[in-house]
Structures are given as structure tokens and as C-alpha cells.
PDB file of C-alpha atoms in Angstrom:
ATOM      1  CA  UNK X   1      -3.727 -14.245   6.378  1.00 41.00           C
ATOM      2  CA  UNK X   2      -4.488 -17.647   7.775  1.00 43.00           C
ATOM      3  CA  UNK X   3      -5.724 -17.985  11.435  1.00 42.00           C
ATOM      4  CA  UNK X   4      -4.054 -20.701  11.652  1.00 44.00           C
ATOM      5  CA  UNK X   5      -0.785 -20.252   9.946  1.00 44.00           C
ATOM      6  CA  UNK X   6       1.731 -22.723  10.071  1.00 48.00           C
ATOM      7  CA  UNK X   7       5.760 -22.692   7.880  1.00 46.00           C
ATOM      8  CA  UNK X   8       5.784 -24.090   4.854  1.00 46.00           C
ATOM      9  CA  UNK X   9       6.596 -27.751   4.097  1.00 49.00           C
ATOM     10  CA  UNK X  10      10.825 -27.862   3.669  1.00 42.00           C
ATOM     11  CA  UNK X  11      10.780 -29.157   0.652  1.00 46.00           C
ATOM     12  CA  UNK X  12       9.645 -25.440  -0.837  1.00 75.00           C
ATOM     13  CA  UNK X  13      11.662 -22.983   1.655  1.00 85.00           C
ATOM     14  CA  UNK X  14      15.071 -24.668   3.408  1.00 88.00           C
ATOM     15  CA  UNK X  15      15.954 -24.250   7.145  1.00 89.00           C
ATOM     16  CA  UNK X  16      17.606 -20.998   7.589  1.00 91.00           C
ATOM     17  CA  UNK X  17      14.570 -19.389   5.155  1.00 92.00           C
ATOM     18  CA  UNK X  18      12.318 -20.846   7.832  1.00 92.00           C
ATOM     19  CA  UNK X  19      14.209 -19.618  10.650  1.00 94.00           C
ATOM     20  CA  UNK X  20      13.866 -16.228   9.069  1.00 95.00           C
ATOM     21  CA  UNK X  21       9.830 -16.376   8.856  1.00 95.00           C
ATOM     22  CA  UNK X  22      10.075 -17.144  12.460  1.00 95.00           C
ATOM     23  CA  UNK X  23      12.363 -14.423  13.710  1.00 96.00           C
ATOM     24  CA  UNK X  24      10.390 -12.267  11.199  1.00 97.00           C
ATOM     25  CA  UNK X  25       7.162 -12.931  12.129  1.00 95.00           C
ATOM     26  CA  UNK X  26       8.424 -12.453  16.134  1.00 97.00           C
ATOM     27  CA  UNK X  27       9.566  -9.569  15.625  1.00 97.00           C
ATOM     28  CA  UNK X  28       6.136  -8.219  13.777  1.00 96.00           C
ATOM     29  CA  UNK X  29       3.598  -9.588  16.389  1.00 96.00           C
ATOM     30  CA  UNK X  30       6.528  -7.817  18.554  1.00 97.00           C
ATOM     31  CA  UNK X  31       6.254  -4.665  17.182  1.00 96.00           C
ATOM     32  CA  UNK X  32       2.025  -4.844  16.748  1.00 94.00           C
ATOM     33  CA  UNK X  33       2.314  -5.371  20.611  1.00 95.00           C
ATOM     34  CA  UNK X  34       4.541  -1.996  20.864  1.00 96.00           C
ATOM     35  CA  UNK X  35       2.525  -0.016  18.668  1.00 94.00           C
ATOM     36  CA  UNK X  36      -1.367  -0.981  19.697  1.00 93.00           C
ATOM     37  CA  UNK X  37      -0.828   0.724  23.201  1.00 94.00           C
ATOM     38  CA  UNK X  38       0.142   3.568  21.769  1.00 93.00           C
ATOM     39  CA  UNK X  39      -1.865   4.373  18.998  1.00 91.00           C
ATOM     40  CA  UNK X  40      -4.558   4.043  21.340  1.00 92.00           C
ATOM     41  CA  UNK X  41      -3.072   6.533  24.281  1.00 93.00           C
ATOM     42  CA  UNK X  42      -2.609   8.661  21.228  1.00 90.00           C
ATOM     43  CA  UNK X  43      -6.028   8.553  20.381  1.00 86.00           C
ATOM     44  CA  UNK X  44      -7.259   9.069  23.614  1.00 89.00           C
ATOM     45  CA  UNK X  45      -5.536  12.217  24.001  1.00 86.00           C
ATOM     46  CA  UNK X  46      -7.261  13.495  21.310  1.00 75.00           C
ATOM     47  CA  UNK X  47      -4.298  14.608  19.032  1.00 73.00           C
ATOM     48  CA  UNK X  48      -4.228  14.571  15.277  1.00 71.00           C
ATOM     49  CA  UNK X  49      -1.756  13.079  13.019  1.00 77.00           C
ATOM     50  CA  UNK X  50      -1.721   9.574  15.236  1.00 84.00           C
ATOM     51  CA  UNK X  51       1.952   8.667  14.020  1.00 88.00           C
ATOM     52  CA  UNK X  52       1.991   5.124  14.879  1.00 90.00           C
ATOM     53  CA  UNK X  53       0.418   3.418  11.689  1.00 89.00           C
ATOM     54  CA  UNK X  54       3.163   5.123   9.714  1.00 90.00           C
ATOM     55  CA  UNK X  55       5.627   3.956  12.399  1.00 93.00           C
ATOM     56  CA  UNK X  56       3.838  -0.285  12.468  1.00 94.00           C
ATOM     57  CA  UNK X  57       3.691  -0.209   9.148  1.00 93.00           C
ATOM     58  CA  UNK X  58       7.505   1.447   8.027  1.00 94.00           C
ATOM     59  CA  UNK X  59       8.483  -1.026  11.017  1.00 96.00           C
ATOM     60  CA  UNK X  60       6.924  -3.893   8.992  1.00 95.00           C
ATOM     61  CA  UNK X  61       8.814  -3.418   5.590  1.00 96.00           C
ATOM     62  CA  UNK X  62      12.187  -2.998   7.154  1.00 97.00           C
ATOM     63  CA  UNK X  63      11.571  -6.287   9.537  1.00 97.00           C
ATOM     64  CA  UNK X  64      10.839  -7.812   5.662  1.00 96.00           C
ATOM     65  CA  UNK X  65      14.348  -6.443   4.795  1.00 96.00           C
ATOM     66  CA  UNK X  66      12.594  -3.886   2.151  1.00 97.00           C
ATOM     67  CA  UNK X  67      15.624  -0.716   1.870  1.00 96.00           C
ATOM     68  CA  UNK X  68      13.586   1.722   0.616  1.00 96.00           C
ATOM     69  CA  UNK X  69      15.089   5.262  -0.984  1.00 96.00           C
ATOM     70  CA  UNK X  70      12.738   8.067  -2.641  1.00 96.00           C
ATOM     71  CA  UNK X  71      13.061   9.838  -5.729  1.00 95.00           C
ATOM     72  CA  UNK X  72      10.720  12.813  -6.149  1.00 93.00           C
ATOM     73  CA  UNK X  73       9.158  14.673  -3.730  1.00 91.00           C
ATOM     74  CA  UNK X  74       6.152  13.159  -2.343  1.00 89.00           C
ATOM     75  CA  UNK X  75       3.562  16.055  -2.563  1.00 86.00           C
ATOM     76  CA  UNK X  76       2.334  17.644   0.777  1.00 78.00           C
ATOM     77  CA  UNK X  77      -0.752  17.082   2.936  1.00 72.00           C
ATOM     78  CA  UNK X  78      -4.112  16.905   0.669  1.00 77.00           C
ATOM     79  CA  UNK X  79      -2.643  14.366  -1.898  1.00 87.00           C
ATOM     80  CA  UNK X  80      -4.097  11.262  -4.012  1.00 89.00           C
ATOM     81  CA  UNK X  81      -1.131   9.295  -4.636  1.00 93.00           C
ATOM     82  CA  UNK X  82      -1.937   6.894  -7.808  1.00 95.00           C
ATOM     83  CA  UNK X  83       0.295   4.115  -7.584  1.00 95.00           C
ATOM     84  CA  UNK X  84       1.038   0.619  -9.602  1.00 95.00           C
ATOM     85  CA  UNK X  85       0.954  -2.501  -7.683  1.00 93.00           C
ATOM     86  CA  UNK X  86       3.459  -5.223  -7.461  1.00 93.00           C
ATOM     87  CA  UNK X  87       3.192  -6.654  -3.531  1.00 91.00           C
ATOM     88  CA  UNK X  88       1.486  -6.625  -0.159  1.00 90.00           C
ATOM     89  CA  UNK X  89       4.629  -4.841   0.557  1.00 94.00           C
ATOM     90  CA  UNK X  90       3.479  -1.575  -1.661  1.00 94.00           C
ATOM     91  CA  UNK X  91       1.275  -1.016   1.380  1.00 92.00           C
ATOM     92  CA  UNK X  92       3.657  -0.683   4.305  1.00 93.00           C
ATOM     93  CA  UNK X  93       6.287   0.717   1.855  1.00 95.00           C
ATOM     94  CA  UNK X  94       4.078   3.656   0.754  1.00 94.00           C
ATOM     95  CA  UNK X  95       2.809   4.123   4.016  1.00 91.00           C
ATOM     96  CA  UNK X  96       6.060   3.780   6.072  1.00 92.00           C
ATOM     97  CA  UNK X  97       7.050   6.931   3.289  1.00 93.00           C
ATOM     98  CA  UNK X  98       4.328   8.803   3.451  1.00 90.00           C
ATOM     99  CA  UNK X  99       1.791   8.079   6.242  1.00 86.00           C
ATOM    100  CA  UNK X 100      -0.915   7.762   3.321  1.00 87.00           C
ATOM    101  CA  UNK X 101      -3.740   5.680   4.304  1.00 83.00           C
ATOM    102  CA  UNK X 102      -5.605   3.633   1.245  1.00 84.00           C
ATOM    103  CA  UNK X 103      -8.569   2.805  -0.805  1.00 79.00           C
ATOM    104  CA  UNK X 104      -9.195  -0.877  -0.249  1.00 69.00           C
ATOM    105  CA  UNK X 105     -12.313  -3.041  -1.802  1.00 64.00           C
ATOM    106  CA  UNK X 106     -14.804  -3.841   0.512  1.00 54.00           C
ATOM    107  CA  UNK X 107     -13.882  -7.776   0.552  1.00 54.00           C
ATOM    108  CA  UNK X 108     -11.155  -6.672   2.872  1.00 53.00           C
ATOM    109  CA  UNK X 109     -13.233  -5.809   5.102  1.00 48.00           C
ATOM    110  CA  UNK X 110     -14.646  -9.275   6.013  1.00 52.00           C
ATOM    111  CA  UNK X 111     -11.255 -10.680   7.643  1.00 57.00           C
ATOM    112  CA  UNK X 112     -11.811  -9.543  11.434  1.00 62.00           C
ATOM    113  CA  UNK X 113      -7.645  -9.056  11.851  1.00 67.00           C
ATOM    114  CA  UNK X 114      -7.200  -7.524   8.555  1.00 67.00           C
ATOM    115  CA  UNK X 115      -9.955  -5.447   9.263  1.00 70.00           C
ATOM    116  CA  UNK X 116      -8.764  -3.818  12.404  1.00 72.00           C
ATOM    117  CA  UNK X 117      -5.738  -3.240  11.277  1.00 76.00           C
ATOM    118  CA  UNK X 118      -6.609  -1.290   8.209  1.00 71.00           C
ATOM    119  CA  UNK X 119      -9.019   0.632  10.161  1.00 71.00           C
ATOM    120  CA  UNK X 120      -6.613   1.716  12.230  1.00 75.00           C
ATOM    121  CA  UNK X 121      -4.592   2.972   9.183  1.00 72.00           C
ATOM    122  CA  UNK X 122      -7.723   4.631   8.445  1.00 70.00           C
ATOM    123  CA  UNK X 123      -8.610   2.886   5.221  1.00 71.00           C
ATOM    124  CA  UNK X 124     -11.300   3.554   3.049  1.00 67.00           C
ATOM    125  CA  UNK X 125     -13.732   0.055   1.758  1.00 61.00           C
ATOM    126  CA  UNK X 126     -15.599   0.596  -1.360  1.00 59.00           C
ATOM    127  CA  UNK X 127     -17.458  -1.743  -2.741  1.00 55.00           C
ATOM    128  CA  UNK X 128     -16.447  -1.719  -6.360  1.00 52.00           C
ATOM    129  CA  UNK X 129     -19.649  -3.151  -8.157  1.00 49.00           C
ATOM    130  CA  UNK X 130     -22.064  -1.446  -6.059  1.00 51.00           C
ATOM    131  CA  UNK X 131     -22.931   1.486  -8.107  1.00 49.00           C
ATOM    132  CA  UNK X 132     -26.043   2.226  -5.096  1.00 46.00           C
ATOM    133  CA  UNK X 133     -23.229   3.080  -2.902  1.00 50.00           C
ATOM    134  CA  UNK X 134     -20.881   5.534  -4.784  1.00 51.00           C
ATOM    135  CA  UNK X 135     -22.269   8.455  -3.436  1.00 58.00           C
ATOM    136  CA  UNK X 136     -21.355   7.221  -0.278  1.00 62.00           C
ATOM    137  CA  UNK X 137     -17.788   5.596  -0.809  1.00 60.00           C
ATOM    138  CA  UNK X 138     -17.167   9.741  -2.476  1.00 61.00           C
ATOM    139  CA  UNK X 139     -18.049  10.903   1.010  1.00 67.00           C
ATOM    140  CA  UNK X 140     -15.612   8.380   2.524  1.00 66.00           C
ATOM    141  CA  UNK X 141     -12.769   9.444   0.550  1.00 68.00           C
ATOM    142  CA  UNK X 142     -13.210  13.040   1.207  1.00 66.00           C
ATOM    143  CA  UNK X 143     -13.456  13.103   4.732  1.00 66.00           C
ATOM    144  CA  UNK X 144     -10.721  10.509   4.645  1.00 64.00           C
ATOM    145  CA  UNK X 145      -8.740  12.636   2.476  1.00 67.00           C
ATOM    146  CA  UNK X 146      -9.286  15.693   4.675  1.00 62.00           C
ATOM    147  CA  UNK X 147      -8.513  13.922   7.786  1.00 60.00           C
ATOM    148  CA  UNK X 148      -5.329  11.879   6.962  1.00 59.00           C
ATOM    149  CA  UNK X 149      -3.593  14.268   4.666  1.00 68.00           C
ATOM    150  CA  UNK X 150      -3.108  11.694   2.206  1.00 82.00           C
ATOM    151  CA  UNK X 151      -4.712   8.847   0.442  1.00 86.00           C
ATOM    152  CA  UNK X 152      -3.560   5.924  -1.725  1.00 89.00           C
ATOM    153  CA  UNK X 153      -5.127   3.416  -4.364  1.00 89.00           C
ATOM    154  CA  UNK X 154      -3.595   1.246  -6.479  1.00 91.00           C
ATOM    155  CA  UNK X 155      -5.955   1.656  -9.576  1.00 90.00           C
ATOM    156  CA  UNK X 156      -4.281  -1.738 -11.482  1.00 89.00           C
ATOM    157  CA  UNK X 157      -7.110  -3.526  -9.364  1.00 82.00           C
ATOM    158  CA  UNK X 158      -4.826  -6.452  -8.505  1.00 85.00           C
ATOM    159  CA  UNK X 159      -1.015  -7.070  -8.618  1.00 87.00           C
ATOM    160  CA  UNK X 160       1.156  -7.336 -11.632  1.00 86.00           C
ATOM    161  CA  UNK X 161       4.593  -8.746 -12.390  1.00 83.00           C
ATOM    162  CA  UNK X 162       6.373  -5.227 -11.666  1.00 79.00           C
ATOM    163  CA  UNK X 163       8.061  -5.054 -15.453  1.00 79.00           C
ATOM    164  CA  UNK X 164       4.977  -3.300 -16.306  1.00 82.00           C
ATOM    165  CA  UNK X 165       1.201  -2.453 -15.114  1.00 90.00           C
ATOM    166  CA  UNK X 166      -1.955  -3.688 -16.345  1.00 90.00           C
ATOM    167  CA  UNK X 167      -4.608  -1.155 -17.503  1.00 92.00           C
ATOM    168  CA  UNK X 168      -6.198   1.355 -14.784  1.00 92.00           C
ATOM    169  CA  UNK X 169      -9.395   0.839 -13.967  1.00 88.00           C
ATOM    170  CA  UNK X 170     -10.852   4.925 -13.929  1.00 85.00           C
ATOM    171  CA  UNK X 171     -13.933   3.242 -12.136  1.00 79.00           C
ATOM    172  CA  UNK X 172     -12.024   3.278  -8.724  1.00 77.00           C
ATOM    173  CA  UNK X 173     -11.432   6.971  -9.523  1.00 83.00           C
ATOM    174  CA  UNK X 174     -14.984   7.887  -9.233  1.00 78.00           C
ATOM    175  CA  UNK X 175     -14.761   9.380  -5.336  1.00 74.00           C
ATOM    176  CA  UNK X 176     -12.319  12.071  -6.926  1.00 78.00           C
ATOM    177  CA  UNK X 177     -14.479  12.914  -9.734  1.00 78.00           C
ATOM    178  CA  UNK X 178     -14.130  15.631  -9.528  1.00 82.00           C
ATOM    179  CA  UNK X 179     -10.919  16.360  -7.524  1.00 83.00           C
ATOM    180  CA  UNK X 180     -12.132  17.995  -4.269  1.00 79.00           C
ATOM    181  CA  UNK X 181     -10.733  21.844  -3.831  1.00 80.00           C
ATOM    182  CA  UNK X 182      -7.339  21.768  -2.622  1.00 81.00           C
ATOM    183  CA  UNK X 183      -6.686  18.293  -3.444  1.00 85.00           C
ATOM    184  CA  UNK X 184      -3.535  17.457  -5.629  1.00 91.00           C
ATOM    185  CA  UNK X 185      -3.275  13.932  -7.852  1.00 94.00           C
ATOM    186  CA  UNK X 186       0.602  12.064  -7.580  1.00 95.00           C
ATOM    187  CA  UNK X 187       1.316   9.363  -9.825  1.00 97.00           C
ATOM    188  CA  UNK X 188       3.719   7.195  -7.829  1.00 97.00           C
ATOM    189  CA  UNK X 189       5.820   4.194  -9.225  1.00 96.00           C
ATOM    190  CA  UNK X 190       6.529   1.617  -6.912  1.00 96.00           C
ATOM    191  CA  UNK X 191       9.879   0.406  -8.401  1.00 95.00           C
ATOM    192  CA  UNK X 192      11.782  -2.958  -6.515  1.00 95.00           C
ATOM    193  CA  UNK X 193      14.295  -2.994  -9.898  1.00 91.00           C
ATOM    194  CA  UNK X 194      15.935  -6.268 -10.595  1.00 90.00           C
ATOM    195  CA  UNK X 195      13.895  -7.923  -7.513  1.00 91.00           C
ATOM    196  CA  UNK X 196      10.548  -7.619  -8.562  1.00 91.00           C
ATOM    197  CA  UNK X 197       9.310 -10.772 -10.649  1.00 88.00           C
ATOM    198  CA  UNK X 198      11.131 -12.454  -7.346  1.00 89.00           C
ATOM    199  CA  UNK X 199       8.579 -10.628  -4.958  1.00 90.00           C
ATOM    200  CA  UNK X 200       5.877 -10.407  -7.371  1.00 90.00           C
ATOM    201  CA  UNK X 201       2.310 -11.947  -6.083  1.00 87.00           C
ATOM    202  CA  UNK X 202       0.888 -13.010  -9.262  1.00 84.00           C
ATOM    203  CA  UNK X 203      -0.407 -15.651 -11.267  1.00 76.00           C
ATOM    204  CA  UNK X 204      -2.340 -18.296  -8.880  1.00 78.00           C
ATOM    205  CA  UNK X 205       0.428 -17.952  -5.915  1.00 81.00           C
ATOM    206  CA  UNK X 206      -1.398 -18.025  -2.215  1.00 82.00           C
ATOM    207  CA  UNK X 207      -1.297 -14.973  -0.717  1.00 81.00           C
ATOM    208  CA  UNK X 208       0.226 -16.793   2.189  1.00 84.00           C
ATOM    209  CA  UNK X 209       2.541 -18.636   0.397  1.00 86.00           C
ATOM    210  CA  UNK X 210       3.565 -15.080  -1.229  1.00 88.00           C
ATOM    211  CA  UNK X 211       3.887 -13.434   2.338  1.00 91.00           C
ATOM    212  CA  UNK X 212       6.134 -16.599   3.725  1.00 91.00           C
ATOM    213  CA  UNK X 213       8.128 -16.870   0.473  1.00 91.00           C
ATOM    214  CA  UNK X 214       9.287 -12.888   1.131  1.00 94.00           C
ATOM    215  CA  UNK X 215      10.027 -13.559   4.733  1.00 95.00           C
ATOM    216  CA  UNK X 216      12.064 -16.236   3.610  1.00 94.00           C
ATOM    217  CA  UNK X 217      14.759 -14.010   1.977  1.00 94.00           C
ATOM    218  CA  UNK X 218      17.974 -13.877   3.199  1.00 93.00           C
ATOM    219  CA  UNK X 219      19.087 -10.527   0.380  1.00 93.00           C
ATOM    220  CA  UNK X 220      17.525  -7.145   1.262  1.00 95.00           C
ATOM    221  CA  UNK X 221      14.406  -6.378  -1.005  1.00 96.00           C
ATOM    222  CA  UNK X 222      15.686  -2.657  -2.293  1.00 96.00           C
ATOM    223  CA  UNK X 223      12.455  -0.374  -3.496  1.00 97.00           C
ATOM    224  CA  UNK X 224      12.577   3.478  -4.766  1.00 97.00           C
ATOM    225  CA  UNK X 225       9.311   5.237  -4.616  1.00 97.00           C
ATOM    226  CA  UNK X 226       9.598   7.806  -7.546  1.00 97.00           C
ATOM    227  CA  UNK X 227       6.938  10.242  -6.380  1.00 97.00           C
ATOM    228  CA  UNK X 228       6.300  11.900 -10.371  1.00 97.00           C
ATOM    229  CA  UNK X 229       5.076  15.350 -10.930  1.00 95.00           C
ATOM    230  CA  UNK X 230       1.388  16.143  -9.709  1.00 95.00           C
ATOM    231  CA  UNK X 231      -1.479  15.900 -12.472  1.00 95.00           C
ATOM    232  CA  UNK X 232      -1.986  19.253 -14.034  1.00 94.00           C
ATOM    233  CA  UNK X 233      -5.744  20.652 -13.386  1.00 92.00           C
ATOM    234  CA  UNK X 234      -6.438  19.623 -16.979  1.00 93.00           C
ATOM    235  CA  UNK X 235      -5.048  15.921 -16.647  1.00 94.00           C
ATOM    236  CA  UNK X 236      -7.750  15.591 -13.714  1.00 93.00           C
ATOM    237  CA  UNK X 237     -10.923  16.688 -15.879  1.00 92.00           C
ATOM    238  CA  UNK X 238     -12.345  13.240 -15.243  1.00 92.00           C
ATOM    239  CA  UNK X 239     -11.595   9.938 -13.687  1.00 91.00           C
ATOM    240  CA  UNK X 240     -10.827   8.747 -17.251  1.00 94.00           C
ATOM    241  CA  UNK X 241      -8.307  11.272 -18.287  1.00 95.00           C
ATOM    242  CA  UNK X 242      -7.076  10.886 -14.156  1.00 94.00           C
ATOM    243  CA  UNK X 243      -6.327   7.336 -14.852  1.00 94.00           C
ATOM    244  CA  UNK X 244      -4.822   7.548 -18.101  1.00 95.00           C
ATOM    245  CA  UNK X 245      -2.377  10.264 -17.354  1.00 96.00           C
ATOM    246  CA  UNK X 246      -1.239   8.776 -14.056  1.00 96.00           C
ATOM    247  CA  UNK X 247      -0.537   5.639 -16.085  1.00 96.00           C
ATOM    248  CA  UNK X 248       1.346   7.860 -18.817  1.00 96.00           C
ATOM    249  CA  UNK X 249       3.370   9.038 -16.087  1.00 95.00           C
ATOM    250  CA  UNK X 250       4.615   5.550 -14.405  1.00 96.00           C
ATOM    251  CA  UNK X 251       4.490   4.056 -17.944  1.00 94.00           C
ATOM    252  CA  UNK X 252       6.868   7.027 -19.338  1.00 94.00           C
ATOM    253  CA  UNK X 253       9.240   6.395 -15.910  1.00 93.00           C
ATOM    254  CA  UNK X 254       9.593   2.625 -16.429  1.00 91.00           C
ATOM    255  CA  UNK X 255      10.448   3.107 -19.367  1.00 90.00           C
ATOM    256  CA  UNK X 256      12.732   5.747 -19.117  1.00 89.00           C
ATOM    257  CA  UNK X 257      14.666   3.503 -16.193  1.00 86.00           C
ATOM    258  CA  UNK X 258      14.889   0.492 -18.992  1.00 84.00           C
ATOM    259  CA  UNK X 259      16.405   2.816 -21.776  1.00 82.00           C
ATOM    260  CA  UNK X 260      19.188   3.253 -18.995  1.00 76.00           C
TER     261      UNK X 260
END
């Protein structure tokens, strides 16, 4: 996001949608200001499970009016949830849910504010065309894995239009290739029903733009993460068959949901 980030013109969002970025975006610099201290104290104590990047980021989907419910049950600490990818609000959904922290590509990485905040959520950079470096980014993910409990990636790549997914790329699936010992693969869907070509970030939309034009809503954004049965040992042979069956999975639920 924009340094220097200013409301949109009126002519795209009216009054009381701008009034709502503002209160929004007050009360999410409010709640950074809450939570920084304390993740910090947290960390200087020395204490595991540091709850407060769950706590920011759960914070900073309900301040976007997301109601979030889960189907499922989310699978317990040493899981690689696999999820499709529809917003920037997947991230503090999922994470509000399930503490997870994330995969991200290493472009990320480059925006100083962006930066320290996913740090601080523990995230993982890989550089995706790098192939020098995989060795390395498998390290990352383990450790990560071993020290958050959980870890998320959205293997789609990029967002979609949340009626379907686009293919999975099994390249991004490489640090679990094989699945570490003790290390369990959850397909997740990320489902925001009826509302999700409205929240979608697709197409050649500005991220901004996306971010302001979500603020702007005066109706709740309802999401259900459906946390789908863990890959069996024989649907995680290889980041290929990994990627394919976790898109069987969401695939099968969507359309299950639409036959409704």
C-alpha cells in the first residue's frame, strides 16, 4: 500500500463509503498501535506462541466487517494449509482462524511496511524463479513450520474471481517435497458465497483501489473457512500429486455448495 495514500475521488465511492475508509483505517493504525507494544514485550519475555499477530490480524478482518464462521476442523499444530485465493482479506481471515503464518514471494519483501509486518507474522519469502535458492527457501519452511505450528500458501499464484480457482502451481510446493515427518497437508477453501466477485481483486484493479473499495462497504463481508480432510500419505507423494489433490478437494467442495 501507498505511502502516501489518499480517499478515492467521489465520483467512484460516495460520502458515507468514505467516511467508512476513514473510521476503518483509524481504527487499524489504532489497533497496529495496541498490538506492536505487545508483541514485542511478548517477545522479550521469551515465550512461544506470540499471540498477537493472530490477534492484529483477526482484529483487521472484523474492523473490514468480514463475519467469519468455520466448517471443518482446522487440523492441529504441524499443518500446511493449501488454500485458494480470492482477497488480501484471505490473509487476516486465515490467520485471525488459525494463527497460520504464510508463504509469500519474495517481491513482498521489498515494501519496508509490508515487510515488517509480515515478518512479524513470521512469513516465509521465496523467490519463485530462483531455482539456486530452493534448497534454502525448503529450510525456511521447515523451521518455519516447526516454529509456528502452522503454515499457509495460496498455490493459485495470484487471486481469482472466487466462483472457481485457477490451476495450482506444484512449483510453490517444492519446500514440502517431501512432507517433513509429522507434518499434515489441509486443503482449505476460502468461501465469501454470494459476496465474492464483489470483493474479488482481479482483472487490472489497483491493489489500493481494491483495499479502499472493501473498506467502503457498508454490508458485512460473511466468509466460511471449510477446513477439508487432511491429504492422505499417498495424496502427498510429490508436490504434483500435493497440488492436484488439494485442488480436487476445494474443486469437489465448490462444487458440492453450487449443487445446493
Amino acid at each position: 500500500m501507498n505511502a502516501t495514500l489518499e480517499l478515492p475521488h467521489p465520483a467512484g465511492i460516495p460520502l458515507g463509503g468514505r467516511l467508512r475508509i476513514l473510521a476503518r483505517l483509524l481504527a487499524m493504525v489504532a489497533l497496529l498501535l495496541a498490538c506492536v507494544p505487545l508483541y514485542y514485550a511478548w517477545r522479550i519475555a521469551r515465550r512461544r506462541d506470540n499471540p498477537w499477530p493472530r490477534r492484529f490480524l483477526g482484529g483487521i478482518a472484523r474492523i473490514a466487517g468480514v463475519r467469519r464462521r468455520l466448517a471443518g476442523t482446522p487440523a492441529r499444530r504441524g499443518a500446511f494449509l493449501v488454500a485458494n485465493h480470492v482477497s488480501w482479506l484471505d490473509i487476516p481471515v486465515l490467520s485471525g482462524a488459525t494463527g497460520t503464518a504464510f508463504v509469500a514471494h519474495s517481491g513482498l519483501a521489498g515494501h519496508g511496511l509490508l515487510k515488517w509486518l509480515c515478518e512479524m507474522n513470521d512469513t516465509v519469502f521465496v523467490a519463485r524463479h530462483d531455482r539456486t535458492s530452493v534448497q534454502a527457501q525448503v529450510a525456511h519452511v521447515r523451521a518455519a513450520l516447526s516454529d509456528t505450528g502452522a503454515l499457509a500458501i495460496f498455490p493459485e499464484g495470484t487471486t481469482s474471481d472466487g466462483t472457481g480457482m485457477l490451476p495450482f502451481k506444484s512449483s510453490l510446493l517444492s519446500a514440502i517435497d517431501p512432507v517433513p515427518p509429522g507434518i499434515v497437508v489441509q486443503p482449505v477453501w476460502i468461501d465469501y458465497g454470494a459476496e465474492a466477485a464483489a470483493i474479488a481483486w482481479v482483472g487490472d484493479e489497483h491493489g489500493v483501489d481494491n483495499f479502499l473499495k472493501i473498506l467502503a462497504r457498508r454490508r458485512p463481508i460473511p466468509v466460511t473457512l471449510h477446513f477439508l480432510p487432511v491429504l492422505t500419505e499417498a495424496e502427498t507423494a510429490s508436490r504434483k500429486t500435493i497440488a492436484a489433490q488439494a485442488r480436487a478437494r476445494i474443486a469437489t467442495a465448490i462444487a458440492a455448495a453450487m449443487a445446493r
